[in-house]
Each structure stands twice: as structure tokens, then as C-alpha cells.
Short mmCIF file of C-alpha atoms in Angstrom, two decimals:
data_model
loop_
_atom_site.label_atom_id
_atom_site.label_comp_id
_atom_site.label_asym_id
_atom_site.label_seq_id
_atom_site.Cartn_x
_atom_site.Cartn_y
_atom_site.Cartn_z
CA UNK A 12 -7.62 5.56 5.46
CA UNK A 13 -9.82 6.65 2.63
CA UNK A 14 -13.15 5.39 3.25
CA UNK A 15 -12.42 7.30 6.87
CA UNK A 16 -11.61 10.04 5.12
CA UNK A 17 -14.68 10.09 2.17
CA UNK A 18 -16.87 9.59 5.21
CA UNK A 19 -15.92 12.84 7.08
CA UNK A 20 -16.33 14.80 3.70
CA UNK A 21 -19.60 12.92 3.03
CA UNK A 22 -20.88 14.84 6.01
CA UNK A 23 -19.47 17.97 5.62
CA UNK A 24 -20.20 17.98 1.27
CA UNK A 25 -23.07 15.75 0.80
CA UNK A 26 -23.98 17.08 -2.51
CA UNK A 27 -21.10 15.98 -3.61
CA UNK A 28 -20.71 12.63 -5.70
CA UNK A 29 -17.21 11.00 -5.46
CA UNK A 30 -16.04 8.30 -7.86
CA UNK A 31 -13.53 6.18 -6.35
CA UNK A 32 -11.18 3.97 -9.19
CA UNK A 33 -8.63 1.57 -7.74
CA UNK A 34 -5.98 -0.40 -9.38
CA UNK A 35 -2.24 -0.72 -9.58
CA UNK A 36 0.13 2.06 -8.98
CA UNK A 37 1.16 2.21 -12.78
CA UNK A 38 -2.70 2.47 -13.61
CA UNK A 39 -3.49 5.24 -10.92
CA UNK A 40 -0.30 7.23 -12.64
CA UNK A 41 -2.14 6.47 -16.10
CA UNK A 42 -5.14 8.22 -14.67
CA UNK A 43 -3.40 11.10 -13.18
CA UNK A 44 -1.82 11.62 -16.54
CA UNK A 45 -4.69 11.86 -18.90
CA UNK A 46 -6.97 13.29 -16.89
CA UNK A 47 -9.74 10.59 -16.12
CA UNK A 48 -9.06 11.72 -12.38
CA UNK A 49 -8.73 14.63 -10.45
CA UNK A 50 -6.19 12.71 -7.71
CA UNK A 51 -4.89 9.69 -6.88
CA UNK A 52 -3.85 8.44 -3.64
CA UNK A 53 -1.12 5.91 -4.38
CA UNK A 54 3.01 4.57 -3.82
CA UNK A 55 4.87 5.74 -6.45
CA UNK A 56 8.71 4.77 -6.74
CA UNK A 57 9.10 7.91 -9.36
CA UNK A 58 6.82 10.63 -9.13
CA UNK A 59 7.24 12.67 -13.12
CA UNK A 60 8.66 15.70 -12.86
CA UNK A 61 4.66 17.26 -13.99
CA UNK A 62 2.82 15.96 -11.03
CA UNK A 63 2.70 17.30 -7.47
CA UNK A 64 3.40 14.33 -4.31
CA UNK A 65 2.08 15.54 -1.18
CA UNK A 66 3.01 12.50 1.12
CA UNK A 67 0.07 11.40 3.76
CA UNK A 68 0.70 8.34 4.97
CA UNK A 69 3.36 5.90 5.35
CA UNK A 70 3.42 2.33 6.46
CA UNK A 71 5.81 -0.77 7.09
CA UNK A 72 5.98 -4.13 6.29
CA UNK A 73 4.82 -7.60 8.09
CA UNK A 74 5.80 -10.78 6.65
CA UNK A 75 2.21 -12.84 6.60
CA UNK A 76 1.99 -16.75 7.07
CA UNK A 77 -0.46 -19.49 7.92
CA UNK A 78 -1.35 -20.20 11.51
CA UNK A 79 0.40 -23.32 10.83
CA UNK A 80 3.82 -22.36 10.07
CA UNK A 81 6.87 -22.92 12.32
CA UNK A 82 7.62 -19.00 12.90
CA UNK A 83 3.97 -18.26 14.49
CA UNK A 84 3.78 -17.29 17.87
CA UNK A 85 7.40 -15.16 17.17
CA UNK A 86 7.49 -10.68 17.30
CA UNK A 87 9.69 -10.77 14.48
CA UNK A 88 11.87 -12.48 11.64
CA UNK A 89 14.44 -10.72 9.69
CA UNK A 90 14.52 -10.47 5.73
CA UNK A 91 17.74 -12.91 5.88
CA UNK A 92 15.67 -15.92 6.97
CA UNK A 93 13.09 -15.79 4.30
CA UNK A 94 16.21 -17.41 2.67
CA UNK A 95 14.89 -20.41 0.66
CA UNK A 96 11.89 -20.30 2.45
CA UNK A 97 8.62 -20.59 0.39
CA UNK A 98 7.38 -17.61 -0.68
CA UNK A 99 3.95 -16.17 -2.29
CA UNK A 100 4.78 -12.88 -3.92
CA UNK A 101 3.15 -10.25 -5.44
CA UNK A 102 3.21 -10.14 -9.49
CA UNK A 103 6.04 -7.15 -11.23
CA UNK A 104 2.89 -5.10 -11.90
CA UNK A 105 2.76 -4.27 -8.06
CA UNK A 106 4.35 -1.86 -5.96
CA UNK A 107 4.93 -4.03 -3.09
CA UNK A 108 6.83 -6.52 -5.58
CA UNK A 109 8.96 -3.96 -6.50
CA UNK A 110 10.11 -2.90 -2.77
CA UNK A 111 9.71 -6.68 -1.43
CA UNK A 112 12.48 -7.48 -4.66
CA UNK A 113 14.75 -4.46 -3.72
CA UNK A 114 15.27 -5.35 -0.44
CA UNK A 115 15.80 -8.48 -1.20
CA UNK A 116 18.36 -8.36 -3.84
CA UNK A 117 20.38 -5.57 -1.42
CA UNK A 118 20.27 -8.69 1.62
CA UNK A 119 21.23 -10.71 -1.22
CA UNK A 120 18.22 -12.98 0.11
CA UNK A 121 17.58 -16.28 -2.26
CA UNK A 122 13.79 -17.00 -1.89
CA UNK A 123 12.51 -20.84 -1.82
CA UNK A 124 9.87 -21.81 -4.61
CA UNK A 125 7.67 -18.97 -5.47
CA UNK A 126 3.96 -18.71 -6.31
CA UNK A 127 2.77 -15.43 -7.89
CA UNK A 128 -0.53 -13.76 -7.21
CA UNK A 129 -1.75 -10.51 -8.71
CA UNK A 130 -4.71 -9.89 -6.40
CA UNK A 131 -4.55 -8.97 -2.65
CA UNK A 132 -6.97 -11.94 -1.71
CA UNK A 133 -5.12 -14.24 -3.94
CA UNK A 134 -2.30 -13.57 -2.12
CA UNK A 135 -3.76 -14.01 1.01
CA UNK A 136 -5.85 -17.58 -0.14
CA UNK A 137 -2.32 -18.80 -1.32
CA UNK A 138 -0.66 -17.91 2.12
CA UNK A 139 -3.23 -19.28 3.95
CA UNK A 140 -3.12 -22.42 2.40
CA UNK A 141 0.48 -22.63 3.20
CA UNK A 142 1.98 -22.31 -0.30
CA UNK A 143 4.81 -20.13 1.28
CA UNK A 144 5.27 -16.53 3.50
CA UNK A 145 5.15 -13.18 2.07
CA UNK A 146 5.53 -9.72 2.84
CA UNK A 147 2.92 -6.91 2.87
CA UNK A 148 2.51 -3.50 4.02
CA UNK A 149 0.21 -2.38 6.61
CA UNK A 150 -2.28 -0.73 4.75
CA UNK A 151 -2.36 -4.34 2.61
CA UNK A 152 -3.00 -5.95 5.99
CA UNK A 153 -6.77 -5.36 6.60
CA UNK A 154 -7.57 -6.66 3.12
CA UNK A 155 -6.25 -9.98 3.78
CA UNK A 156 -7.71 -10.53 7.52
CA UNK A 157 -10.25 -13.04 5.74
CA UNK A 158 -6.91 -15.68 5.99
CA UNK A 159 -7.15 -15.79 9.50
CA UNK A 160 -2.98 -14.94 8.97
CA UNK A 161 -0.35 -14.56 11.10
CA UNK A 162 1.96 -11.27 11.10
CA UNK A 163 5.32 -11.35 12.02
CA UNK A 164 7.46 -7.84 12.17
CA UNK A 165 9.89 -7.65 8.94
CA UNK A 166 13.00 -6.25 10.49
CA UNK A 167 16.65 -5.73 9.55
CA UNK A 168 15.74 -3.74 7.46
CA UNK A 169 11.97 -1.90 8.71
CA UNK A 170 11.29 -1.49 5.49
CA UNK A 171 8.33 1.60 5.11
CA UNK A 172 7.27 3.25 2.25
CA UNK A 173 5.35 6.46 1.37
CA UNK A 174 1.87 7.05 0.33
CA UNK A 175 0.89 10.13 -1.79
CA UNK A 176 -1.54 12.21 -3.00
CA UNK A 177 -0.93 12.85 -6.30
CA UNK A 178 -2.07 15.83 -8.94
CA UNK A 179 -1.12 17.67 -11.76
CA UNK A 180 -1.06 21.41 -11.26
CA UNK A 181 -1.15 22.49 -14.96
CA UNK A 182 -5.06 21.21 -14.89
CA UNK A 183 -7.68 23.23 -12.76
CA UNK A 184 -8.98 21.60 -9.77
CA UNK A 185 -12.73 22.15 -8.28
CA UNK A 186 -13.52 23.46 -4.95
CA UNK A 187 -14.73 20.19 -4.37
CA UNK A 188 -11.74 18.52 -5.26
CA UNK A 189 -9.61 20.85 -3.17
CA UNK A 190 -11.18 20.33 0.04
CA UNK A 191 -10.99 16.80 -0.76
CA UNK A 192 -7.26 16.89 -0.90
CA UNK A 193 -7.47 19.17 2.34
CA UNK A 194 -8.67 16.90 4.27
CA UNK A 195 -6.52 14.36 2.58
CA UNK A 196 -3.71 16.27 3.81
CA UNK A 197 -5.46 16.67 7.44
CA UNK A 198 -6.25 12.83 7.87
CA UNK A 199 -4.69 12.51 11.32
CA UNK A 200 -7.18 15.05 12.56
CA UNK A 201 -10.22 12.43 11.63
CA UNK A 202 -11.33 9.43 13.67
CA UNK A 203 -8.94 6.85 11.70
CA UNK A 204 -8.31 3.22 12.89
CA UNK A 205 -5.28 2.46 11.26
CA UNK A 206 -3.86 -1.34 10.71
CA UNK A 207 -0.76 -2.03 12.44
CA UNK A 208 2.42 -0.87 10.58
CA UNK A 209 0.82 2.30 9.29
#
């Protein structure tokens, strides 16, 4: 959705330098906080109670897996049969290992031997080679088309989650930053291809 987005305000504010910093939800906060960014468009489970959440986006969750495995060629598979299955998870640090683990532990779902990758691609490398399944949302998705993976619909539960835009309103905020976040707000109104699930 972003580079969409930066694209469309390229055009109308091309004076205008942006500086884009990505990382882990915890790290974006970290930014936020101290001030090393104006915004941050992340998942937050907690937003603090001095930062402003505008939701933009939101997106669901597709269980990935090699073209090889047993499932492809199915719509669908429920959270319940990723019981004892193999499974290639995100590490603690992520916000998609901290829903995937929730709605696990509330299914009461045991997973099968579990290898741990920090990095989108990593993930993706160590699905593809068959290592185990895993679950991602859809905004995840187009970062790990390189696999040549298989998607699957995660249902019973959908499981979705929320993107934000996040600020904090006791620091000023440029012109330039503001119609940023305008248009942050007004992303459905620009030509966005999104992946499935979002």
C-alpha cells in the first residue's frame, strides 16, 4: 500500500524528500516515541495512551506451504489441523508471531516441530523448502511470492488484524507530513493493487 501511496504524493509534492525506515512493530513504536519519525504505519497490539491510531488498512491471514505439500490444490484449512503439523514461524519479536500464538493457544492447537525465522524471506526460503506451513497476513504475502508458495485460506477463526497510522499529537507536524497522512487516510481513493486478504 505504501509505495502506491508515496507514488501519488510524489506527483502531487515532488519537492518533497521522504525517508522511509522499516522494521519490527516494537522498533516503529521506538521511533514514534522519540521522535526520529514523524509517523509510522504499523500493527500494534497496544497503542500508548500518548499516540494517536488512525486505522487504514486491515488484512487476514493465509496459511503458506510448498507446492509440494499434501493440502495444495485445497480453498481452505482450519487453524485445528495445523495440529502437529510442521510449522515455520515467525520469531517473538514479530507481530504476526504474536497473533499466529494467540490464536493458537485459544484453539488449544499443538504445533509439530518448529523452525524460527526472523526475516520475511527467511520465512518464505524455509517454507519453500518444505521445513513446515505457516501463517501470514496478506500484506506479508507479496514479499514472499519469490517461493513460488501455495496459499490456503486460514479459517475457523478468519483471523484479520488492523494496520495504523500512528503519531504523537503533543509534537508539531509539517504541512508536508500532514498531507502525507491525508492521503494515508484516503488510500482507497488511489490506484492500489492490493494482495489477497487485505
Amino acid at each position: 500500500m505504501l509505495p502506491s501511496v508515496l507514488r501519488a504524493y510524489r506527483t502531487r509534492h515532488p519537492e518533497v524528500s521522504v525517508g522511509v525506515r522499516d522494521g519490527l512493530s516494537g522498533h516503529v513504536l521506538d521511533l514514534v516515541r522519540s521522535g526520529a519519525v514523524d509517523l509510522a504505519l504499523t500493527v500494534v497490539d497496544a497503542v500508548p495512551d500518548y499516540l494517536v491510531a488512525t486505522p487504514v488498512a486491515r488484512d487476514r491471514f493465509s496459511c503458506l506451504l510448498a507446492p509440494s505439500h499434501p493440502w495444495c490444490g485445497r480453498q481452505e484449512v482450519s487453524w485445528a489441523e495445523l495440529a502437529d503439523e510442521p510449522f515455520v514461524a515467525f520469531d517473538h519479536s514479530s507481530s504476526v508471531r504474536s497473533l499466529t500464538d494467540q490464536v493458537l493457544a485459544e484453539r488449544g492447537v499443538r504445533l509439530g516441530p518448529t523452525t524460527e525465522a526472523s526475516n520475511i524471506g527467511a520465512v518464505a526460503g524455509l517454507v519453500a523448502a518444505d521445513l513446515g506451513v505457516s501463517a501470514a497476513p496478506g500484506f506479508v504475502l507479496p514479499l514472499m511470492a519469490f517461493g513460488g508458495l501455495a496459499t490456503l485460506d486460514l479459517v475457523d477463526p478468519v483471523v484479520e488484524r488492523e494496520i495504523c497510522l500512528l503519531h504523537d499529537p503533543r509534537r508539531p507536524t509539517t504541512p508536508d507530513a500532514r498531507a502525507l497522512v491525508e492521503m494515508l487516510r484516503s488510500a482507497a481513493d488511489y490506484d492500489i493493487v492490493l494482495p489477497p486478504g487485505a
